[in-house]
Short mmCIF file of C-alpha atoms in Angstrom, two decimals:
data_model
loop_
_atom_site.label_atom_id
_atom_site.label_comp_id
_atom_site.label_asym_id
_atom_site.label_seq_id
_atom_site.Cartn_x
_atom_site.Cartn_y
_atom_site.Cartn_z
CA MET A 1 0.11 -0.08 -0.03
CA GLU A 2 2.88 2.42 0.80
CA THR A 3 4.75 1.69 -2.15
CA ILE A 4 1.56 2.24 -4.41
CA THR A 5 0.77 5.50 -2.54
CA ALA A 6 4.30 6.49 -3.10
CA ILE A 7 4.19 5.95 -6.75
CA HIS A 8 0.75 7.79 -7.06
CA GLY A 9 2.32 10.70 -5.26
CA VAL A 10 4.91 10.86 -8.22
CA ILE A 11 2.66 10.47 -11.03
CA SER A 12 0.16 12.84 -9.49
CA ALA A 13 3.09 15.47 -9.13
CA VAL A 14 4.02 14.89 -12.63
CA ASP A 15 0.51 15.27 -13.99
CA GLY A 16 -0.06 18.63 -12.25
CA TRP A 17 3.44 20.00 -13.61
CA LEU A 18 2.71 18.26 -17.21
CA TRP A 19 -0.76 19.75 -17.51
CA GLY A 20 0.29 23.17 -16.37
CA LEU A 21 0.29 26.32 -18.87
CA PRO A 22 2.90 25.15 -21.28
CA LEU A 23 1.31 22.00 -22.47
CA ILE A 24 -1.96 23.79 -22.70
CA ILE A 25 -0.36 26.51 -24.65
CA VAL A 26 0.97 23.97 -26.98
CA LEU A 27 -2.14 22.18 -27.24
CA VAL A 28 -4.43 25.20 -27.78
CA GLY A 29 -1.84 26.97 -29.94
CA THR A 30 -1.64 24.13 -32.19
CA HIS A 31 -5.56 23.80 -32.60
CA LEU A 32 -5.64 27.49 -33.43
CA TYR A 33 -2.48 27.43 -35.84
CA MET A 34 -3.99 24.53 -37.79
CA THR A 35 -7.41 26.14 -38.10
CA VAL A 36 -5.66 29.43 -39.70
CA ARG A 37 -3.30 27.30 -41.83
CA THR A 38 -6.17 24.77 -43.21
CA GLY A 39 -8.16 27.72 -44.23
CA PHE A 40 -10.60 27.00 -41.16
CA ILE A 41 -11.34 23.44 -42.30
CA GLN A 42 -14.27 23.21 -39.83
CA ARG A 43 -16.05 24.66 -42.59
CA LYS A 44 -15.93 21.45 -44.36
CA LEU A 45 -17.75 19.22 -41.45
CA LEU A 46 -20.74 18.42 -43.55
CA THR A 47 -18.58 17.21 -46.61
CA GLY A 48 -16.87 15.03 -43.80
CA ILE A 49 -20.02 13.73 -42.52
CA LYS A 50 -21.10 12.84 -46.04
CA LEU A 51 -17.88 11.18 -46.77
CA SER A 52 -18.05 8.84 -43.71
CA LEU A 53 -21.31 7.55 -44.91
CA ALA A 54 -19.97 6.85 -48.59
CA LYS A 55 -18.13 3.92 -49.81
CA ASP A 56 -14.87 4.26 -51.78
CA SER A 57 -14.42 1.41 -54.11
CA GLN A 58 -11.60 3.26 -55.86
CA ALA A 59 -8.97 3.00 -53.15
CA GLU A 60 -6.72 1.03 -50.88
CA GLY A 61 -7.26 0.26 -47.27
CA ASN A 62 -8.43 -2.64 -44.94
CA VAL A 63 -11.68 -1.19 -43.69
CA SER A 64 -14.23 1.35 -44.78
CA GLN A 65 -14.11 5.26 -44.09
CA PHE A 66 -17.01 4.83 -41.72
CA GLY A 67 -15.34 1.65 -40.15
CA ALA A 68 -12.17 3.72 -39.64
CA LEU A 69 -14.12 6.53 -38.06
CA THR A 70 -16.37 4.30 -35.59
CA THR A 71 -13.00 2.45 -34.53
CA ALA A 72 -11.63 5.84 -33.68
CA LEU A 73 -14.61 6.87 -32.13
CA SER A 74 -14.89 3.55 -30.01
CA ALA A 75 -11.71 4.75 -28.42
CA THR A 76 -12.77 8.46 -28.02
CA ILE A 77 -16.59 8.00 -27.00
CA GLY A 78 -16.02 6.30 -23.77
CA THR A 79 -15.78 7.36 -20.03
CA GLY A 80 -14.44 10.54 -20.90
CA ASN A 81 -17.71 11.41 -22.16
CA ILE A 82 -19.52 10.43 -18.81
CA VAL A 83 -17.11 10.09 -15.83
CA GLY A 84 -14.57 12.44 -17.43
CA VAL A 85 -16.85 15.35 -17.83
CA ALA A 86 -17.90 14.96 -14.44
CA THR A 87 -14.34 14.65 -13.31
CA ALA A 88 -13.45 18.21 -15.04
CA VAL A 89 -16.80 19.44 -13.12
CA VAL A 90 -15.57 18.35 -9.82
CA SER A 91 -11.88 19.07 -10.15
CA GLY A 92 -12.12 22.35 -12.10
CA GLY A 93 -15.59 23.67 -11.75
CA VAL A 94 -18.48 23.89 -14.25
CA GLY A 95 -16.57 26.22 -16.35
CA ALA A 96 -14.15 23.53 -17.50
CA ILE A 97 -16.97 22.57 -19.66
CA PHE A 98 -16.75 25.58 -21.72
CA TRP A 99 -13.10 25.08 -22.14
CA MET A 100 -13.84 21.55 -23.14
CA TRP A 101 -16.16 22.58 -25.90
CA ILE A 102 -14.04 25.44 -27.25
CA ILE A 103 -10.92 23.23 -27.11
CA GLY A 104 -12.95 20.79 -29.01
CA VAL A 105 -14.21 22.98 -31.85
CA PHE A 106 -10.58 24.27 -32.69
CA GLY A 107 -9.28 20.92 -32.06
CA ILE A 108 -11.15 19.67 -35.15
CA ALA A 109 -8.28 21.25 -37.43
CA THR A 110 -5.80 19.39 -35.55
CA LYS A 111 -7.47 16.11 -35.86
CA TYR A 112 -7.72 16.74 -39.62
CA ALA A 113 -3.87 17.49 -39.75
CA GLU A 114 -2.71 14.63 -37.75
CA THR A 115 -5.00 12.17 -39.80
CA PHE A 116 -3.65 13.64 -42.88
CA ILE A 117 -0.20 12.85 -42.27
CA SER A 118 -0.85 9.39 -41.06
CA VAL A 119 -2.85 8.34 -44.18
CA LYS A 120 -0.19 10.14 -46.57
CA TYR A 121 2.72 8.43 -45.07
CA ARG A 122 1.10 5.05 -44.24
CA VAL A 123 2.85 1.69 -44.93
CA ARG A 124 1.70 -2.06 -45.08
CA ASP A 125 2.65 -4.74 -42.65
CA HIS A 126 3.37 -8.38 -43.30
CA ALA A 127 -0.35 -9.11 -43.14
CA GLY A 128 -1.11 -6.44 -45.67
CA ASP A 129 -2.61 -4.20 -42.88
CA MET A 130 -2.02 -0.74 -42.95
CA LEU A 131 0.17 1.05 -40.64
CA GLY A 132 0.23 4.75 -39.96
CA GLY A 133 0.57 7.43 -37.38
CA ALA A 134 3.07 10.12 -36.29
CA MET A 135 6.00 7.55 -36.05
CA TYR A 136 5.73 6.87 -40.01
CA ALA A 137 4.88 10.33 -40.84
CA LEU A 138 8.11 11.53 -39.31
CA GLU A 139 10.21 8.67 -40.88
CA ARG A 140 8.93 9.05 -44.22
CA GLY A 141 8.50 12.64 -44.15
CA PHE A 142 12.05 13.41 -42.98
CA PRO A 143 14.12 10.10 -44.29
CA GLY A 144 17.43 9.73 -42.75
CA LYS A 145 16.89 12.24 -39.91
CA LYS A 146 17.84 11.20 -36.59
CA TRP A 147 16.05 13.68 -34.62
CA ALA A 148 12.63 12.29 -36.67
CA LYS A 149 13.62 8.81 -35.59
CA VAL A 150 14.00 9.80 -31.97
CA VAL A 151 10.58 11.66 -31.96
CA ALA A 152 8.97 8.79 -33.70
CA ILE A 153 10.13 6.21 -30.96
CA LEU A 154 9.17 8.34 -28.41
CA PHE A 155 5.56 8.82 -29.74
CA ALA A 156 5.24 4.99 -30.03
CA LEU A 157 6.64 4.48 -26.46
CA PHE A 158 4.09 6.78 -25.04
CA ALA A 159 1.30 5.45 -26.83
CA THR A 160 2.16 2.00 -25.85
CA LEU A 161 1.91 3.08 -22.17
CA ALA A 162 -1.01 5.04 -22.85
CA SER A 163 -2.86 2.10 -23.99
CA PHE A 164 -2.29 0.31 -20.87
CA GLY A 165 -3.78 3.33 -19.00
CA ILE A 166 -6.46 5.35 -20.94
CA GLY A 167 -7.44 2.13 -22.68
CA GLY A 168 -6.89 -0.67 -20.22
CA ILE A 169 -7.10 0.22 -16.49
CA ALA A 170 -9.43 3.37 -16.69
CA GLN A 171 -11.84 1.65 -18.68
CA SER A 172 -12.04 -1.61 -16.88
CA ASN A 173 -11.87 0.10 -13.44
CA SER A 174 -14.67 2.78 -14.46
CA VAL A 175 -17.08 0.10 -15.57
CA VAL A 176 -16.80 -2.37 -12.60
CA GLY A 177 -16.98 0.80 -10.65
CA ILE A 178 -20.27 1.58 -11.85
CA ALA A 179 -21.46 -2.10 -11.47
CA GLN A 180 -20.21 -1.75 -7.84
CA HIS A 181 -22.45 1.30 -7.21
CA TYR A 182 -25.49 -0.56 -8.04
CA PHE A 183 -24.81 -4.21 -7.13
CA ASP A 184 -22.17 -3.84 -4.12
CA PRO A 185 -22.65 -0.35 -2.61
CA ASP A 186 -19.92 -1.10 0.12
CA GLY A 187 -17.52 -1.87 -2.56
CA THR A 188 -16.13 -4.74 -0.69
CA ASN A 189 -17.18 -7.70 -2.88
CA MET A 190 -13.74 -8.87 -4.47
CA VAL A 191 -15.41 -11.84 -6.27
CA MET A 192 -17.71 -9.47 -8.28
CA SER A 193 -14.79 -7.55 -9.35
CA VAL A 194 -13.09 -10.87 -10.37
CA ILE A 195 -15.96 -12.09 -12.26
CA PHE A 196 -16.47 -8.74 -14.03
CA GLY A 197 -12.84 -8.49 -14.94
CA ILE A 198 -12.82 -12.04 -16.42
CA VAL A 199 -15.85 -11.37 -18.55
CA LEU A 200 -14.14 -8.19 -19.85
CA VAL A 201 -11.05 -9.94 -20.68
CA VAL A 202 -12.82 -12.79 -22.59
CA ALA A 203 -15.01 -10.34 -24.41
CA VAL A 204 -12.12 -8.25 -25.28
CA ALA A 205 -9.81 -11.04 -26.39
CA LEU A 206 -12.59 -12.42 -28.70
CA VAL A 207 -12.34 -9.22 -30.87
CA ILE A 208 -8.88 -8.13 -30.74
CA PHE A 209 -7.41 -11.36 -31.72
CA GLY A 210 -9.07 -11.12 -35.15
CA GLY A 211 -7.22 -7.78 -36.12
CA ILE A 212 -8.70 -4.44 -37.46
CA ARG A 213 -11.51 -6.03 -39.44
CA GLY A 214 -13.03 -7.65 -36.45
CA ILE A 215 -12.86 -4.50 -34.21
CA ALA A 216 -14.26 -2.50 -37.05
CA ASN A 217 -17.25 -4.73 -37.62
CA VAL A 218 -18.04 -4.52 -33.88
CA CYS A 219 -17.55 -0.92 -33.70
CA GLU A 220 -19.38 -0.08 -36.90
CA LYS A 221 -22.69 -1.78 -35.27
CA LEU A 222 -22.08 -0.86 -31.66
CA VAL A 223 -20.73 2.87 -31.55
CA PRO A 224 -23.86 4.55 -33.27
CA PHE A 225 -26.20 2.47 -31.08
CA MET A 226 -24.39 3.21 -27.70
CA ALA A 227 -24.11 6.94 -28.60
CA LEU A 228 -27.69 7.20 -29.58
CA PHE A 229 -28.94 5.36 -26.38
CA TYR A 230 -26.77 7.62 -24.22
CA VAL A 231 -27.75 10.85 -25.60
CA LEU A 232 -31.60 9.87 -25.36
CA GLY A 233 -30.97 9.24 -21.85
CA CYS A 234 -29.69 12.67 -21.34
CA ALA A 235 -32.49 14.07 -23.26
CA VAL A 236 -34.84 12.66 -20.92
CA ILE A 237 -32.96 14.23 -17.90
CA LEU A 238 -32.74 17.48 -19.84
CA VAL A 239 -36.53 17.63 -20.20
CA MET A 240 -37.02 16.87 -16.61
CA ASN A 241 -34.80 19.66 -15.69
CA ALA A 242 -36.14 22.10 -18.36
CA SER A 243 -36.55 25.20 -15.93
CA HIS A 244 -32.77 24.81 -15.08
CA VAL A 245 -31.18 24.30 -18.66
CA PHE A 246 -30.61 27.89 -19.57
CA GLU A 247 -29.30 28.64 -16.11
CA ALA A 248 -26.86 25.75 -16.27
CA ILE A 249 -25.59 27.12 -19.61
CA LYS A 250 -25.13 30.78 -18.17
CA TRP A 251 -23.15 29.12 -15.27
CA ILE A 252 -20.89 27.20 -17.46
CA VAL A 253 -20.09 30.33 -19.52
CA VAL A 254 -19.77 32.61 -16.28
CA CYS A 255 -17.57 30.02 -14.30
CA ALA A 256 -15.30 29.71 -17.43
CA PHE A 257 -14.09 33.36 -16.97
CA THR A 258 -14.80 34.27 -13.42
CA PRO A 259 -14.02 32.20 -10.29
CA LYS A 260 -17.45 32.07 -8.93
CA ALA A 261 -19.29 29.40 -6.93
CA MET A 262 -22.24 27.99 -8.80
CA VAL A 263 -24.17 26.99 -5.65
CA GLY A 264 -23.66 27.85 -2.03
CA GLY A 265 -21.77 30.88 -0.66
CA GLY A 266 -18.39 29.23 -0.72
CA ALA A 267 -15.31 29.96 -2.97
CA GLY A 268 -15.37 29.28 -6.76
CA PHE A 269 -12.63 27.49 -8.84
CA ALA A 270 -10.06 29.50 -10.29
CA VAL A 271 -10.18 30.11 -13.88
CA ALA A 272 -6.88 28.38 -14.33
CA SER A 273 -8.36 25.25 -12.79
CA ALA A 274 -11.39 25.43 -15.27
CA LEU A 275 -8.91 25.83 -18.23
CA ARG A 276 -6.64 23.02 -17.12
CA PHE A 277 -9.01 20.41 -16.39
CA GLY A 278 -11.15 21.66 -19.38
CA ALA A 279 -8.05 21.00 -21.52
CA ALA A 280 -6.95 17.62 -20.04
CA ARG A 281 -10.46 16.03 -19.80
CA GLY A 282 -11.42 17.48 -23.36
CA LEU A 283 -7.99 15.81 -24.88
CA PHE A 284 -9.01 12.73 -22.98
CA SER A 285 -12.32 12.72 -24.57
CA ASN A 286 -11.69 13.67 -28.20
CA GLU A 287 -7.93 13.06 -28.24
CA SER A 288 -7.27 15.83 -30.68
CA GLY A 289 -3.55 16.58 -30.92
CA MET A 290 -2.74 13.37 -29.38
CA GLY A 291 -2.12 11.25 -32.34
CA SER A 292 -4.24 8.28 -31.31
CA ALA A 293 -7.04 8.18 -33.89
CA PRO A 294 -4.86 8.50 -36.81
CA LEU A 295 -3.69 5.10 -35.83
CA ALA A 296 -7.04 3.67 -36.96
CA ALA A 297 -7.58 6.07 -39.88
CA ALA A 298 -4.51 4.77 -41.55
CA ASN A 299 -6.44 1.52 -42.22
CA ALA A 300 -9.27 3.35 -44.04
CA THR A 301 -10.11 2.57 -47.67
CA THR A 302 -9.92 6.07 -49.06
CA ARG A 303 -8.51 7.38 -52.29
CA ASN A 304 -6.44 10.22 -50.93
CA PRO A 305 -5.34 11.54 -47.44
CA ALA A 306 -7.69 14.59 -47.38
CA ARG A 307 -10.84 12.66 -47.72
CA GLN A 308 -10.13 10.45 -44.59
CA ALA A 309 -8.83 13.34 -42.76
CA LEU A 310 -12.40 14.97 -43.33
CA VAL A 311 -14.02 11.89 -42.03
CA SER A 312 -11.80 11.71 -39.08
CA MET A 313 -12.22 15.37 -38.01
CA THR A 314 -15.91 14.79 -37.64
CA GLY A 315 -15.06 12.36 -34.65
CA THR A 316 -14.13 15.16 -32.65
CA LEU A 317 -17.55 17.06 -33.56
CA TRP A 318 -19.49 14.07 -32.35
CA ASP A 319 -17.27 13.36 -29.33
CA THR A 320 -16.76 16.88 -27.70
CA VAL A 321 -18.84 19.48 -29.46
CA VAL A 322 -21.93 17.24 -29.28
CA ILE A 323 -21.86 14.46 -26.72
CA CYS A 324 -19.61 16.20 -23.94
CA ALA A 325 -21.60 19.42 -24.56
CA ILE A 326 -24.86 17.31 -23.80
CA THR A 327 -23.33 15.49 -20.81
CA GLY A 328 -22.25 18.79 -19.27
CA ILE A 329 -25.34 20.57 -19.52
CA THR A 330 -27.08 17.44 -18.14
CA LEU A 331 -24.68 17.44 -15.16
CA VAL A 332 -24.78 21.08 -14.23
CA SER A 333 -28.80 21.40 -14.73
CA SER A 334 -29.05 18.33 -12.38
CA ILE A 335 -27.12 19.81 -9.70
CA LEU A 336 -29.04 23.23 -9.99
CA ALA A 337 -32.42 21.20 -9.91
CA ASN A 338 -31.52 18.38 -7.14
CA PRO A 339 -30.71 19.72 -3.58
CA ASP A 340 -28.72 16.47 -2.66
CA LEU A 341 -26.35 16.63 -5.79
CA SER A 342 -26.19 20.48 -5.06
CA ALA A 343 -25.12 19.75 -1.65
CA MET A 344 -22.66 16.91 -2.79
CA TYR A 345 -21.15 19.22 -5.30
CA GLN A 346 -20.74 22.23 -2.77
CA ALA A 347 -18.94 19.96 -0.44
CA THR A 348 -16.71 18.61 -3.14
CA ASN A 349 -16.01 22.21 -4.32
CA ALA A 350 -15.09 23.37 -0.98
CA LEU A 351 -12.60 20.53 -0.54
CA ALA A 352 -11.17 21.18 -3.92
CA VAL A 353 -10.55 24.90 -3.18
CA GLY A 354 -9.78 24.62 0.45
CA ASP A 355 -12.68 26.45 1.74
CA SER A 356 -12.38 25.11 5.23
CA ALA A 357 -15.64 27.17 6.40
CA THR A 358 -17.78 25.66 3.87
CA MET A 359 -16.35 22.15 4.32
CA ALA A 360 -16.95 22.45 8.13
CA ALA A 361 -20.63 23.49 7.33
CA MET A 362 -21.08 20.54 4.77
CA ALA A 363 -19.66 18.19 7.22
CA GLY A 364 -22.15 19.12 9.82
CA SER A 365 -25.21 18.53 7.62
CA LEU A 366 -23.84 15.81 5.38
CA GLY A 367 -21.44 14.00 7.43
CA SER A 368 -17.45 13.86 6.95
CA GLU A 369 -18.17 10.94 4.48
CA SER A 370 -19.90 13.20 2.13
CA VAL A 371 -17.32 15.68 2.09
CA LEU A 372 -14.40 13.36 1.53
CA LEU A 373 -16.15 11.29 -1.09
CA THR A 374 -13.34 9.81 -3.17
CA GLY A 375 -15.35 8.33 -5.81
CA PHE A 376 -17.36 11.73 -6.25
CA THR A 377 -14.03 13.55 -6.86
CA LYS A 378 -13.49 11.23 -9.59
CA GLY A 379 -16.91 11.96 -11.01
CA LEU A 380 -18.60 8.70 -10.41
CA GLU A 381 -20.94 9.79 -7.69
CA LEU A 382 -22.11 12.92 -9.59
CA THR A 383 -22.93 10.84 -12.80
CA THR A 384 -24.68 8.14 -10.90
CA GLY A 385 -26.55 10.92 -8.98
CA VAL A 386 -27.62 12.49 -11.94
CA PHE A 387 -28.84 9.35 -13.75
CA ASP A 388 -30.63 8.21 -10.59
CA GLN A 389 -33.08 11.06 -11.20
CA ILE A 390 -34.89 8.82 -13.97
CA PRO A 391 -36.81 6.22 -11.98
CA ILE A 392 -35.78 2.57 -12.91
CA LEU A 393 -34.43 3.33 -16.48
CA GLY A 394 -31.73 5.93 -15.26
CA PRO A 395 -29.46 3.01 -13.64
CA ILE A 396 -30.08 0.88 -16.89
CA ILE A 397 -29.10 3.75 -19.25
CA LEU A 398 -25.96 4.47 -17.20
CA VAL A 399 -24.64 0.94 -16.89
CA VAL A 400 -25.51 -0.06 -20.33
CA GLY A 401 -23.80 3.29 -21.41
CA MET A 402 -20.80 2.77 -19.29
CA ILE A 403 -20.29 -0.98 -20.40
CA SER A 404 -20.77 -0.48 -23.94
CA PHE A 405 -18.62 2.83 -23.99
CA SER A 406 -15.78 1.35 -21.79
CA TYR A 407 -15.85 -2.09 -24.03
CA THR A 408 -15.43 -0.16 -27.36
CA THR A 409 -12.83 2.00 -25.84
CA LEU A 410 -10.93 -1.02 -24.79
CA LEU A 411 -11.11 -2.50 -28.52
CA GLY A 412 -10.19 0.84 -29.76
CA TRP A 413 -7.04 1.25 -27.81
CA SER A 414 -5.93 -2.35 -27.93
CA TRP A 415 -5.56 -1.65 -31.88
CA TYR A 416 -3.52 1.52 -31.16
CA GLY A 417 -1.22 -0.32 -28.84
CA ASN A 418 -1.18 -3.12 -31.61
CA ARG A 419 0.19 -0.47 -34.14
CA VAL A 420 2.52 1.12 -32.29
CA VAL A 421 4.10 -2.00 -30.68
CA ALA A 422 4.48 -3.28 -34.25
CA TYR A 423 6.49 -0.32 -35.14
CA LEU A 424 8.64 -0.69 -32.01
CA PHE A 425 9.17 -4.49 -31.85
CA GLY A 426 7.86 -5.53 -35.04
CA LYS A 427 5.42 -8.30 -35.62
CA LYS A 428 6.64 -10.63 -32.96
CA GLY A 429 5.62 -8.09 -30.39
CA ILE A 430 1.99 -7.97 -31.11
CA ARG A 431 0.83 -11.11 -29.35
CA PRO A 432 2.93 -10.54 -26.21
CA TYR A 433 1.36 -7.03 -26.18
CA GLN A 434 -2.16 -8.40 -26.57
CA ILE A 435 -1.77 -10.43 -23.38
CA LEU A 436 -0.30 -7.92 -21.37
CA PHE A 437 -3.00 -5.50 -22.52
CA LEU A 438 -5.61 -7.93 -21.06
CA CYS A 439 -3.83 -8.35 -17.79
CA PHE A 440 -4.01 -4.57 -17.51
CA VAL A 441 -7.86 -4.75 -18.13
CA PHE A 442 -8.21 -7.43 -15.27
CA PHE A 443 -5.94 -5.45 -13.02
CA GLY A 444 -8.29 -2.33 -13.48
CA ALA A 445 -11.32 -4.32 -12.63
CA LEU A 446 -9.79 -5.43 -9.25
CA GLY A 447 -8.88 -1.80 -8.51
CA ALA A 448 -12.58 -0.88 -8.57
CA VAL A 449 -12.85 -2.48 -5.09
CA GLY A 450 -13.63 0.30 -2.70
CA VAL A 451 -11.49 -0.82 0.18
CA GLY A 452 -7.89 -1.48 0.81
CA ILE A 453 -5.67 -0.43 -2.21
CA GLY A 454 -8.97 0.06 -4.53
CA PRO A 455 -9.41 3.82 -4.31
CA GLU A 456 -5.57 4.43 -4.48
CA ILE A 457 -5.60 2.26 -7.80
CA THR A 458 -8.66 4.09 -9.20
CA SER A 459 -6.90 7.55 -8.53
CA LEU A 460 -3.46 6.30 -9.96
CA ALA A 461 -5.26 4.85 -13.04
CA TRP A 462 -6.74 8.53 -13.95
CA ASP A 463 -3.55 10.28 -13.17
CA PHE A 464 -1.34 7.98 -15.18
CA SER A 465 -3.73 8.16 -18.06
CA ASP A 466 -3.51 11.82 -17.91
CA VAL A 467 0.40 11.68 -17.85
CA MET A 468 0.49 9.39 -20.72
CA ASN A 469 -2.09 11.31 -22.85
CA GLY A 470 0.04 14.65 -22.18
CA LEU A 471 3.38 12.78 -23.07
CA MET A 472 1.92 11.65 -26.43
CA VAL A 473 0.96 15.03 -27.44
CA VAL A 474 4.51 16.51 -27.78
CA PRO A 475 6.14 14.18 -30.30
CA ASN A 476 2.77 14.21 -32.28
CA VAL A 477 2.68 17.94 -32.30
CA ILE A 478 6.19 18.28 -33.35
CA ALA A 479 5.04 15.96 -36.36
CA ILE A 480 2.24 18.17 -37.24
CA TRP A 481 4.09 21.42 -37.19
CA ALA A 482 7.17 19.93 -39.03
CA LEU A 483 4.79 18.78 -41.83
CA THR A 484 2.59 21.88 -41.91
CA ARG A 485 3.69 22.83 -45.42
CA VAL A 486 2.76 19.29 -46.90
CA ILE A 487 -0.54 19.53 -45.07
CA VAL A 488 -1.40 23.00 -46.35
CA ARG A 489 -0.21 22.54 -49.81
CA ASP A 490 -2.16 19.17 -50.26
CA THR A 491 -5.07 20.48 -48.67
CA ARG A 492 -5.28 23.45 -50.94
CA HIS A 493 -5.21 21.03 -53.86
CA TYR A 494 -7.33 18.48 -52.76
CA VAL A 495 -10.23 20.46 -50.54
CA TRP A 496 -10.08 23.99 -51.70
CA ASP A 497 -9.37 23.20 -55.23
CA ASP A 498 -12.08 20.69 -55.52
CA ASN A 499 -10.03 17.62 -56.23
CA LEU A 500 -11.42 15.27 -53.59
CA ASP A 501 -12.15 12.65 -56.18
CA GLU A 502 -8.64 12.48 -57.26
CA VAL A 503 -6.83 9.16 -56.56
CA ASP A 504 -3.54 9.53 -54.85
CA ASP A 505 -1.41 6.73 -56.78
CA GLU A 506 1.68 7.07 -54.86
CA PRO A 507 2.81 3.46 -54.06
CA ILE A 508 2.45 2.21 -50.39
CA PRO A 509 5.52 0.46 -49.08
CA THR A 510 5.34 -2.99 -47.45
CA LEU A 511 7.33 -3.57 -44.30
CA SER A 512 7.47 -7.49 -43.94
CA ASP A 513 9.10 -7.42 -40.38
CA LYS A 514 6.07 -5.37 -38.79
#
């Protein structure tokens, strides 16, 4: 326990430093820069949506453009859209939702850029499947350059570690945590965690051993259903809270720019906290700038890089601009409408900003356990409290949503890890990686137990995910900036000069050792 606590302390400190002002400036700066350099590519969102639904028979690839999009969405539409948004609210205040949304809007351009270079510089592996991502963009874009090779290796290494965190431990931990809330409120039933862990491992293994086609087939069917199912659940809650929806939107905007407390008379979160957690959770949710989605986009059957880049950028629209916004308004309107949720949020707010007077008052009325809710500070208690407003169906919507979101995220990130491990170690490293990934999935499930080291593992999993996400940004952004001239030139040709139907006939190399 002491060892895990010490490790968590180090990772938490690194997380706080990494997600300080410098990385936020790099991330937001890249979003703004690519928006300008691509001619505000967000204007082509409708074109991207249309292309995502079309089949491209005159192209090379392993899966359809829609299959590549849903595979990427399977990894991005996950717990970040549910628990992640709630975590941003309890850690940075409701103003964090505004910054998640704004960063998502401008992040669309970065998603376009990183996907463009991934598809343009993709290669084939030993099985004929496509390999792409920042590492191949750097190697092929700057052949023979040592700095490009070093940056490429760093990206692949960080992505491998991230797949165990955001893709493995955090997802299984979240889904078992939500099950514990309803079926084992005390959080002491280790047997249930073991059973859930085994079920998750088997369900994931049955798909990921089949490669990208098996993953894409599952995601094409499951992702649209789970997203619609979850949004309909939020819509029901918004109707129930209709009188508070406008006020919720007002507070989201106000708290993004001023350190005001939304409820009660305590202190509000600093604007810097709202920006920091909005940026961190926004990236956790849509992954724009992280370089993960292009790993799946490289497999798309597309006649030129611009077509798939336009398709992929719609993922950020659906993920953050739509689903996270709906989640945020649902959460805040529920806090305003429900006295119990309001009191819980006020207590957590006081704890987060160090408002001792409000903490004392809340402890007197709610009890010390409510003030120190570890689960709530990670967003889980807030999320479950919101969906509990819907009698009978609320918990079902949340449990089904969490399980399906987490399951598809596990599938998507297992493929990301597969691709970067193939780059680092060749084809011989793929099967050992898959087995190790499944071990992390099981380990995350055990960490959901609410006694002993369980809570520490939960916090460690999320902080570790934050760190790996942040580390992936740096080499990926270097690749984007270094290849900006290529992105701008080809975007002008394909997109703005109306040559989207043109076939890119440049040969795709085959690497038999990958």
